[in-house]
């Protein structure tokens, strides 16, 4: 199963990739929390709203969610319903259904990736920037693309493991 593969992969590049994902999740969760806290304090205590904080918090949240989704898929801790095991118990049917759902998750993630690629190409061509902070949107959409790519890769590994 995937749990066995996770503990057996000790390649330095694989471990570095996982460390980078954890670091990104840690930094963006701190940044997101700090930005929301700062906005609440300035808005409700000082009756003043800081420019660009909501946009920054949204960007930090997007990065945290997409990289976190990829990491959760790697850890096999993503949301799943195990109703099949309850109905059929362990056996060939359950294993087949799980293999099918893993393949379906991979295919759907790749489908979304293709749409995300079109968005990346369009954003690059139009040189789109965010409204308040003027951040190039290619960076934000690029992190979404990276997270989805990792998620698809991990779903594919799960499928091969099943």
CSV table of C-alpha atoms in Angstrom, one decimal:
chain,number,residue,atom,x,y,z
A,1,UNK,CA,0.0,0.0,0.0
A,2,UNK,CA,0.9,3.7,-0.1
A,3,UNK,CA,1.9,3.8,3.5
A,4,UNK,CA,4.6,1.2,2.8
A,5,UNK,CA,5.9,3.2,-0.2
A,6,UNK,CA,6.0,6.4,1.8
A,7,UNK,CA,8.3,5.0,4.4
A,8,UNK,CA,10.5,3.2,1.8
A,9,UNK,CA,11.2,6.3,-0.3
A,10,UNK,CA,14.3,7.8,1.1
A,11,UNK,CA,15.8,9.5,-1.9
A,12,UNK,CA,17.1,12.9,-1.0
A,13,UNK,CA,15.2,14.7,-3.7
A,14,UNK,CA,11.9,13.1,-2.6
A,15,UNK,CA,12.6,14.1,1.0
A,16,UNK,CA,13.6,17.6,0.0
A,17,UNK,CA,10.3,17.9,-1.9
A,18,UNK,CA,8.4,16.9,1.1
A,19,UNK,CA,10.3,19.3,3.4
A,20,UNK,CA,9.7,22.2,0.9
A,21,UNK,CA,6.0,21.4,0.9
A,22,UNK,CA,5.9,21.4,4.8
A,23,UNK,CA,7.8,24.6,4.9
A,24,UNK,CA,5.4,26.3,2.4
A,25,UNK,CA,2.4,25.1,4.4
A,26,UNK,CA,4.0,26.3,7.7
A,27,UNK,CA,5.0,29.8,6.3
A,28,UNK,CA,1.7,30.4,4.5
A,29,UNK,CA,-0.4,29.3,7.5
A,30,UNK,CA,1.5,31.7,9.7
A,31,UNK,CA,1.2,34.5,7.1
A,32,UNK,CA,-2.5,33.8,6.6
A,33,UNK,CA,-3.2,33.8,10.4
A,34,UNK,CA,-1.1,37.0,11.0
A,35,UNK,CA,-2.8,38.8,8.1
A,36,UNK,CA,-6.3,38.0,9.3
A,37,UNK,CA,-5.4,38.9,12.9
A,38,UNK,CA,-3.9,42.2,11.8
A,39,UNK,CA,-6.9,43.1,9.7
A,40,UNK,CA,-9.3,42.3,12.5
A,41,UNK,CA,-7.3,44.3,15.1
A,42,UNK,CA,-6.9,47.3,12.8
A,43,UNK,CA,-10.5,47.3,11.6
A,44,UNK,CA,-12.3,46.7,14.9
A,45,UNK,CA,-10.0,48.4,17.4
A,46,UNK,CA,-8.7,51.3,15.4
A,47,UNK,CA,-11.5,51.6,12.8
A,48,UNK,CA,-9.0,51.5,10.0
A,49,UNK,CA,-8.5,49.0,7.2
A,50,UNK,CA,-5.1,48.2,5.9
A,51,UNK,CA,-4.7,48.3,2.1
A,52,UNK,CA,-4.1,44.9,0.5
A,53,UNK,CA,-4.3,42.7,3.6
A,54,UNK,CA,-7.4,40.8,2.4
A,55,UNK,CA,-5.8,40.1,-0.9
A,56,UNK,CA,-2.5,39.0,0.8
A,57,UNK,CA,-4.5,36.6,3.1
A,58,UNK,CA,-6.4,35.2,0.1
A,59,UNK,CA,-3.1,34.5,-1.7
A,60,UNK,CA,-1.6,32.9,1.3
A,61,UNK,CA,-4.7,30.8,1.8
A,62,UNK,CA,-4.7,29.7,-1.9
A,63,UNK,CA,-1.1,28.6,-1.6
A,64,UNK,CA,-1.6,26.9,1.7
A,65,UNK,CA,-4.7,25.0,0.4
A,66,UNK,CA,-3.2,23.7,-2.8
A,67,UNK,CA,0.1,22.7,-1.5
A,68,UNK,CA,-1.7,21.3,1.6
A,69,UNK,CA,-4.0,19.2,-0.6
A,70,UNK,CA,-1.0,17.8,-2.4
A,71,UNK,CA,0.7,16.9,0.9
A,72,UNK,CA,-2.5,15.4,2.3
A,73,UNK,CA,-2.7,13.2,-0.8
A,74,UNK,CA,0.9,12.1,-0.3
A,75,UNK,CA,0.2,11.3,3.3
A,76,UNK,CA,-3.0,9.5,2.2
A,77,UNK,CA,-4.9,11.7,4.7
A,78,UNK,CA,-7.1,13.4,2.2
A,79,UNK,CA,-10.9,13.2,2.6
A,80,UNK,CA,-12.4,9.9,1.5
A,81,UNK,CA,-15.5,7.9,2.3
A,82,UNK,CA,-15.0,4.2,3.1
A,83,UNK,CA,-18.6,3.2,2.7
A,84,UNK,CA,-17.4,0.5,0.3
A,85,UNK,CA,-15.5,-1.3,3.0
A,86,UNK,CA,-18.6,-1.1,5.3
A,87,UNK,CA,-20.8,-2.7,2.6
A,88,UNK,CA,-18.5,-5.3,1.1
A,89,UNK,CA,-15.8,-5.8,3.7
A,90,UNK,CA,-12.3,-6.5,2.6
A,91,UNK,CA,-11.8,-8.3,-0.6
A,92,UNK,CA,-11.5,-8.1,-4.4
A,93,UNK,CA,-14.6,-5.9,-4.8
A,94,UNK,CA,-13.4,-3.3,-2.3
A,95,UNK,CA,-9.9,-3.4,-3.8
A,96,UNK,CA,-11.3,-2.9,-7.3
A,97,UNK,CA,-13.5,0.0,-6.2
A,98,UNK,CA,-10.6,1.7,-4.5
A,99,UNK,CA,-8.4,1.3,-7.5
A,100,UNK,CA,-11.1,2.7,-9.7
A,101,UNK,CA,-11.6,5.7,-7.4
A,102,UNK,CA,-7.9,6.4,-7.3
A,103,UNK,CA,-7.7,6.3,-11.1
A,104,UNK,CA,-10.8,8.5,-11.3
A,105,UNK,CA,-9.3,11.0,-8.9
A,106,UNK,CA,-6.1,11.1,-11.0
A,107,UNK,CA,-8.1,11.6,-14.3
A,108,UNK,CA,-10.2,14.4,-12.8
A,109,UNK,CA,-7.2,16.1,-11.4
A,110,UNK,CA,-5.4,16.0,-14.8
A,111,UNK,CA,-8.6,17.4,-16.4
A,112,UNK,CA,-8.5,20.3,-14.0
A,113,UNK,CA,-4.8,20.7,-14.6
A,114,UNK,CA,-5.5,21.1,-18.3
A,115,UNK,CA,-7.9,24.0,-17.6
A,116,UNK,CA,-5.4,25.4,-15.2
A,117,UNK,CA,-2.7,25.3,-17.9
A,118,UNK,CA,-5.0,27.3,-20.2
A,119,UNK,CA,-5.4,29.8,-17.5
A,120,UNK,CA,-1.7,30.0,-16.9
A,121,UNK,CA,-1.0,30.6,-20.6
A,122,UNK,CA,-3.8,33.3,-20.8
A,123,UNK,CA,-2.5,35.0,-17.6
A,124,UNK,CA,1.1,35.0,-19.0
A,125,UNK,CA,0.0,36.4,-22.3
A,126,UNK,CA,-2.2,39.2,-20.7
A,127,UNK,CA,0.4,39.9,-18.0
A,128,UNK,CA,-2.4,40.0,-15.4
A,129,UNK,CA,-1.7,41.5,-12.0
A,130,UNK,CA,-3.8,41.5,-8.8
A,131,UNK,CA,-6.0,44.5,-8.1
A,132,UNK,CA,-4.5,45.9,-4.9
A,133,UNK,CA,-1.0,44.6,-4.5
A,134,UNK,CA,-0.2,44.3,-8.2
A,135,UNK,CA,1.3,40.8,-7.8
A,136,UNK,CA,1.7,39.0,-11.1
A,137,UNK,CA,-1.2,36.5,-11.1
A,138,UNK,CA,1.0,34.0,-12.9
A,139,UNK,CA,2.7,33.4,-9.5
A,140,UNK,CA,-0.6,32.6,-7.7
A,141,UNK,CA,-1.9,30.4,-10.5
A,142,UNK,CA,1.5,28.8,-10.8
A,143,UNK,CA,1.3,27.6,-7.2
A,144,UNK,CA,-2.1,26.3,-7.8
A,145,UNK,CA,-0.8,24.4,-10.9
A,146,UNK,CA,2.1,23.0,-8.9
A,147,UNK,CA,-0.2,21.8,-6.1
A,148,UNK,CA,-2.5,20.2,-8.6
A,149,UNK,CA,0.4,18.6,-10.4
A,150,UNK,CA,1.7,17.1,-7.1
A,151,UNK,CA,-1.8,16.0,-6.2
A,152,UNK,CA,-2.2,14.2,-9.6
A,153,UNK,CA,1.2,12.6,-9.2
A,154,UNK,CA,0.3,11.3,-5.7
A,155,UNK,CA,-3.1,10.0,-6.9
A,156,UNK,CA,-1.2,8.1,-9.7
A,157,UNK,CA,1.2,6.6,-7.2
A,158,UNK,CA,-1.8,5.5,-5.1
A,159,UNK,CA,-3.4,3.9,-8.2
A,160,UNK,CA,-0.2,2.0,-9.0
A,161,UNK,CA,0.1,0.9,-5.4
A,162,UNK,CA,-3.5,-0.4,-5.4
